[in-house]
Every structure is written in C-alpha cells, then in structure tokens.
PDB file of C-alpha atoms in Angstrom:
ATOM      1  CA  MET A   7     181.671 245.566-126.605  1.00  0.00           C
ATOM      2  CA  ASP A   8     184.171 245.680-129.432  1.00  0.00           C
ATOM      3  CA  GLY A   9     183.732 249.384-130.215  1.00  0.00           C
ATOM      4  CA  LYS A  10     182.549 248.716-133.788  1.00  0.00           C
ATOM      5  CA  HIS A  11     179.742 251.023-134.817  1.00  0.00           C
ATOM      6  CA  MET A  12     176.954 250.120-137.216  1.00  0.00           C
ATOM      7  CA  GLN A  13     174.556 252.343-139.060  1.00  0.00           C
ATOM      8  CA  ILE A  14     170.831 251.869-138.656  1.00  0.00           C
ATOM      9  CA  GLY A  15     170.457 249.852-141.878  1.00  0.00           C
ATOM     10  CA  GLU A  16     172.861 247.170-140.683  1.00  0.00           C
ATOM     11  CA  VAL A  17     171.145 247.098-137.290  1.00  0.00           C
ATOM     12  CA  ALA A  18     167.766 246.725-138.988  1.00  0.00           C
ATOM     13  CA  ALA A  19     169.056 243.804-141.056  1.00  0.00           C
ATOM     14  CA  ARG A  20     170.586 242.083-138.034  1.00  0.00           C
ATOM     15  CA  THR A  21     167.545 242.531-135.790  1.00  0.00           C
ATOM     16  CA  GLU A  22     164.908 242.075-138.499  1.00  0.00           C
ATOM     17  CA  LEU A  23     163.288 245.311-137.324  1.00  0.00           C
ATOM     18  CA  SER A  24     162.302 248.099-139.685  1.00  0.00           C
ATOM     19  CA  LEU A  25     164.115 251.427-139.695  1.00  0.00           C
ATOM     20  CA  ARG A  26     160.857 252.997-138.605  1.00  0.00           C
ATOM     21  CA  THR A  27     160.548 250.643-135.630  1.00  0.00           C
ATOM     22  CA  ILE A  28     164.119 251.295-134.509  1.00  0.00           C
ATOM     23  CA  ARG A  29     163.528 255.042-134.752  1.00  0.00           C
ATOM     24  CA  HIS A  30     160.297 254.648-132.767  1.00  0.00           C
ATOM     25  CA  TYR A  31     162.164 252.807-130.022  1.00  0.00           C
ATOM     26  CA  GLU A  32     164.658 255.662-129.980  1.00  0.00           C
ATOM     27  CA  GLU A  33     161.860 258.258-129.745  1.00  0.00           C
ATOM     28  CA  THR A  34     160.345 256.384-126.792  1.00  0.00           C
ATOM     29  CA  GLY A  35     163.723 256.123-125.058  1.00  0.00           C
ATOM     30  CA  LEU A  36     164.043 252.339-125.218  1.00  0.00           C
ATOM     31  CA  VAL A  37     167.218 252.399-127.299  1.00  0.00           C
ATOM     32  CA  ILE A  38     169.474 255.384-127.766  1.00  0.00           C
ATOM     33  CA  PRO A  39     172.195 255.148-130.433  1.00  0.00           C
ATOM     34  CA  SER A  40     175.614 254.987-128.801  1.00  0.00           C
ATOM     35  CA  ALA A  41     176.973 257.675-131.098  1.00  0.00           C
ATOM     36  CA  ARG A  42     176.335 259.833-134.121  1.00  0.00           C
ATOM     37  CA  SER A  43     178.559 260.169-137.142  1.00  0.00           C
ATOM     38  CA  GLN A  44     179.879 263.560-138.197  1.00  0.00           C
ATOM     39  CA  GLY A  45     177.065 263.575-140.741  1.00  0.00           C
ATOM     40  CA  GLY A  46     174.498 262.958-138.001  1.00  0.00           C
ATOM     41  CA  PHE A  47     173.815 259.303-138.770  1.00  0.00           C
ATOM     42  CA  ARG A  48     172.808 257.075-135.868  1.00  0.00           C
ATOM     43  CA  LEU A  49     175.588 254.690-134.848  1.00  0.00           C
ATOM     44  CA  TYR A  50     174.916 251.547-132.842  1.00  0.00           C
ATOM     45  CA  THR A  51     177.085 249.010-131.020  1.00  0.00           C
ATOM     46  CA  GLU A  52     176.661 245.305-130.264  1.00  0.00           C
ATOM     47  CA  THR A  53     175.204 246.343-126.895  1.00  0.00           C
ATOM     48  CA  ASP A  54     172.541 248.408-128.682  1.00  0.00           C
ATOM     49  CA  VAL A  55     171.741 245.455-130.959  1.00  0.00           C
ATOM     50  CA  ALA A  56     171.403 243.162-127.924  1.00  0.00           C
ATOM     51  CA  ARG A  57     169.021 245.676-126.347  1.00  0.00           C
ATOM     52  CA  LEU A  58     166.915 245.775-129.516  1.00  0.00           C
ATOM     53  CA  MET A  59     166.802 241.975-129.526  1.00  0.00           C
ATOM     54  CA  VAL A  60     165.409 241.978-125.982  1.00  0.00           C
ATOM     55  CA  ILE A  61     162.705 244.393-127.105  1.00  0.00           C
ATOM     56  CA  ARG A  62     161.989 242.327-130.216  1.00  0.00           C
ATOM     57  CA  ARG A  63     161.563 239.200-128.096  1.00  0.00           C
ATOM     58  CA  MET A  64     159.290 240.951-125.593  1.00  0.00           C
ATOM     59  CA  LYS A  65     156.944 242.430-128.203  1.00  0.00           C
ATOM     60  CA  PRO A  66     155.191 239.222-129.344  1.00  0.00           C
ATOM     61  CA  LEU A  67     154.678 238.270-125.713  1.00  0.00           C
ATOM     62  CA  GLY A  68     152.470 241.321-125.255  1.00  0.00           C
ATOM     63  CA  PHE A  69     154.733 243.427-123.064  1.00  0.00           C
ATOM     64  CA  THR A  70     154.054 247.169-123.190  1.00  0.00           C
ATOM     65  CA  LEU A  71     156.704 249.782-123.941  1.00  0.00           C
ATOM     66  CA  ASP A  72     156.626 250.784-120.265  1.00  0.00           C
ATOM     67  CA  GLN A  73     157.215 247.185-119.208  1.00  0.00           C
ATOM     68  CA  MET A  74     160.075 246.883-121.688  1.00  0.00           C
ATOM     69  CA  ARG A  75     161.581 250.095-120.314  1.00  0.00           C
ATOM     70  CA  ASP A  76     161.205 248.828-116.740  1.00  0.00           C
ATOM     71  CA  LEU A  77     162.862 245.489-117.468  1.00  0.00           C
ATOM     72  CA  LEU A  78     165.691 247.146-119.405  1.00  0.00           C
ATOM     73  CA  ASP A  79     166.246 249.580-116.529  1.00  0.00           C
ATOM     74  CA  ALA A  80     166.486 246.696-114.053  1.00  0.00           C
ATOM     75  CA  THR A  81     168.867 244.680-116.231  1.00  0.00           C
ATOM     76  CA  ASP A  82     170.972 247.779-117.024  1.00  0.00           C
ATOM     77  CA  ARG A  83     171.393 248.500-113.323  1.00  0.00           C
ATOM     78  CA  LEU A  84     172.235 244.878-112.513  1.00  0.00           C
ATOM     79  CA  ASP A  85     174.751 244.749-115.378  1.00  0.00           C
ATOM     80  CA  ALA A  86     176.352 248.041-114.302  1.00  0.00           C
ATOM     81  CA  ASP A  87     176.675 246.704-110.780  1.00  0.00           C
ATOM     82  CA  ALA A  88     178.272 243.484-112.055  1.00  0.00           C
ATOM     83  CA  ASP A  89     180.701 245.568-114.113  1.00  0.00           C
ATOM     84  CA  ALA A  90     181.509 247.615-110.994  1.00  0.00           C
ATOM     85  CA  ASP A  91     182.183 244.368-109.102  1.00  0.00           C
ATOM     86  CA  ARG A  92     184.604 243.298-111.835  1.00  0.00           C
ATOM     87  CA  ILE A  93     186.368 246.676-111.868  1.00  0.00           C
ATOM     88  CA  ASP A  94     186.601 246.739-108.066  1.00  0.00           C
ATOM     89  CA  ALA A  95     188.079 243.239-108.083  1.00  0.00           C
ATOM     90  CA  GLU A  96     190.735 244.380-110.549  1.00  0.00           C
ATOM     91  CA  ASP A  97     191.561 247.611-108.703  1.00  0.00           C
ATOM     92  CA  ALA A  98     190.586 247.825-105.050  1.00  0.00           C
ATOM     93  CA  THR A  99     191.565 251.508-104.982  1.00  0.00           C
ATOM     94  CA  ASN A 100     188.840 252.252-107.538  1.00  0.00           C
ATOM     95  CA  ALA A 101     185.766 251.382-105.453  1.00  0.00           C
ATOM     96  CA  THR A 102     182.586 252.567-107.164  1.00  0.00           C
ATOM     97  CA  ASP A 103     179.043 253.126-105.996  1.00  0.00           C
ATOM     98  CA  ARG A 104     177.278 249.814-106.007  1.00  0.00           C
ATOM     99  CA  LEU A 105     173.848 248.464-105.294  1.00  0.00           C
ATOM    100  CA  ASP A 106     173.183 247.490-101.730  1.00  0.00           C
ATOM    101  CA  ALA A 107     171.727 244.044-101.048  1.00  0.00           C
ATOM    102  CA  ASP A 108     168.133 245.318-100.827  1.00  0.00           C
ATOM    103  CA  GLU A 109     168.386 247.221-104.126  1.00  0.00           C
ATOM    104  CA  ARG A 110     169.937 244.225-105.856  1.00  0.00           C
ATOM    105  CA  GLU A 111     167.232 241.894-104.535  1.00  0.00           C
ATOM    106  CA  ALA A 112     164.473 244.303-105.602  1.00  0.00           C
ATOM    107  CA  LEU A 113     165.923 244.443-109.116  1.00  0.00           C
ATOM    108  CA  LEU A 114     166.278 240.678-109.262  1.00  0.00           C
ATOM    109  CA  GLU A 115     162.662 240.329-108.152  1.00  0.00           C
ATOM    110  CA  ARG A 116     161.568 242.629-110.996  1.00  0.00           C
ATOM    111  CA  VAL A 117     163.439 240.445-113.460  1.00  0.00           C
ATOM    112  CA  ARG A 118     161.914 237.292-111.940  1.00  0.00           C
ATOM    113  CA  THR A 119     158.450 238.820-112.338  1.00  0.00           C
ATOM    114  CA  TYR A 120     159.089 239.430-116.040  1.00  0.00           C
ATOM    115  CA  ARG A 121     160.507 235.930-116.447  1.00  0.00           C
ATOM    116  CA  GLN A 122     157.308 234.493-114.939  1.00  0.00           C
ATOM    117  CA  ALA A 123     155.097 236.680-117.136  1.00  0.00           C
ATOM    118  CA  ALA A 124     157.092 235.628-120.203  1.00  0.00           C
ATOM    119  CA  ALA A 125     156.732 231.936-119.299  1.00  0.00           C
ATOM    120  CA  GLU A 126     152.966 232.349-118.889  1.00  0.00           C
ATOM    121  CA  GLN A 127     152.676 234.097-122.259  1.00  0.00           C
ATOM    122  CA  VAL A 128     154.779 231.411-123.953  1.00  0.00           C
ATOM    123  CA  GLU A 129     152.423 228.745-122.601  1.00  0.00           C
ATOM    124  CA  LYS A 130     149.389 230.657-123.911  1.00  0.00           C
ATOM    125  CA  LEU A 131     151.057 230.941-127.313  1.00  0.00           C
ATOM    126  CA  ARG A 132     151.776 227.191-127.321  1.00  0.00           C
ATOM    127  CA  VAL A 133     148.070 226.510-126.792  1.00  0.00           C
ATOM    128  CA  GLN A 134     147.155 228.902-129.604  1.00  0.00           C
ATOM    129  CA  LEU A 135     149.763 227.340-131.906  1.00  0.00           C
ATOM    130  CA  SER A 136     148.421 223.862-131.165  1.00  0.00           C
ATOM    131  CA  ARG A 137     144.909 225.014-132.062  1.00  0.00           C
ATOM    132  CA  ALA A 138     146.171 226.616-135.261  1.00  0.00           C
ATOM    133  CA  GLU A 139     147.998 223.416-136.231  1.00  0.00           C
ATOM    134  CA  ASP A 140     144.847 221.370-135.557  1.00  0.00           C
ATOM    135  CA  PHE A 141     142.881 223.748-137.769  1.00  0.00           C
ATOM    136  CA  ALA A 142     145.420 223.476-140.592  1.00  0.00           C
ATOM    137  CA  ASP A 143     145.374 219.668-140.284  1.00  0.00           C
ATOM    138  CA  THR A 144     141.565 219.697-140.447  1.00  0.00           C
ATOM    139  CA  LEU A 145     141.670 221.724-143.647  1.00  0.00           C
ATOM    140  CA  SER A 146     144.283 219.401-145.164  1.00  0.00           C
ATOM    141  CA  ALA A 147     142.163 216.350-144.305  1.00  0.00           C
ATOM    142  CA  ARG A 148     139.078 217.976-145.842  1.00  0.00           C
ATOM    143  CA  LEU A 149     140.993 218.746-149.031  1.00  0.00           C
ATOM    144  CA  ASP A 150     142.351 215.194-149.180  1.00  0.00           C
ATOM    145  CA  ARG A 151     138.826 213.723-148.781  1.00  0.00           C
ATOM    146  CA  ASN A 152     137.364 215.964-151.455  1.00  0.00           C
ATOM    147  CA  ALA A 153     140.169 215.878-153.986  1.00  0.00           C
ATOM    148  CA  PRO A 154     139.097 214.445-157.319  1.00  0.00           C
ATOM    149  CA  ALA A 155     140.234 210.878-157.910  1.00  0.00           C
ATOM    150  CA  THR A 156     143.064 210.538-160.376  1.00  0.00           C
ATOM    151  CA  ARG A 157     142.265 208.311-163.347  1.00  0.00           C
ATOM    152  CA  VAL A 158     144.848 205.834-164.543  1.00  0.00           C
TER     153      VAL A 158
END
C-alpha cells in the first residue's frame, strides 16, 4: 500500500460502484474506510479499493453478503499470515503469531470452495449468455427477412 488516501467519490469512480453501495458495504462491515479526514470524510486506500473490487466481482455471481464476508475473512487471515512470514524472514527476533498448518489448510479450503462455486456460476452465466445471443440473432434474422425491399 502506498499510503495515498482517496475520498469516497474517487473510490466510487474507480470501482464503478455508487456512493450508496460503498456506504452499504461499510454499514454491513464488508469494507471499513482506512481513515477519516479531520472533517469526517471517509478515506480509502488501494487495499480498500481492492477489497471493494472483490465484492463487486462476487456480486454478479450470486454470492451473499455473508459469503463475501467469509471469503474476505479467510483471505485477510491468509494475507496477514503471509505478511508475518515476510516480516519474520526479515527479522528473526520479531516472531509473530502465525497460523498453524491446520488453520492455514482450513482457510485455503474455504477459498477453494469459493473458487469452485465461482467457476460453477461462471459456467451457468456462459450458458445464459449463449441463449441471450441466440435470441438476439433470431430477432436480427427476423428483422432482416421482414425488412422492406429497397427500390433502385
């Protein structure tokens, strides 16, 4: 993270989410602004934007807010553990609490479950898109057949 803070309007533009949606995700605890300005404005970081993008990508796949929260919790814990590994490698005297092998595997399994669910939803959407394209092609063909002939 580069430490640069953005106000909610910039985050909305970057994520293509409405201000209302971002505020709703804050109210439900999915994304908490990293800071507040002295005037009380929400301030977000690149990490917050990345989190919102995960949520935005999960939404059309039919994931619930609880499922989004669960996946974000698992990935947050895995990322924190990876950061702890990096810090410990840099300074062996600064050993931090880390996930044990069973906890890490359980978190990875949760992520795998969401990956599988996402893949299944993507396949269902591909089928629906194919049907929609066929329908649009059918309408185009009907219009072409019934278009008045142009006189020369």
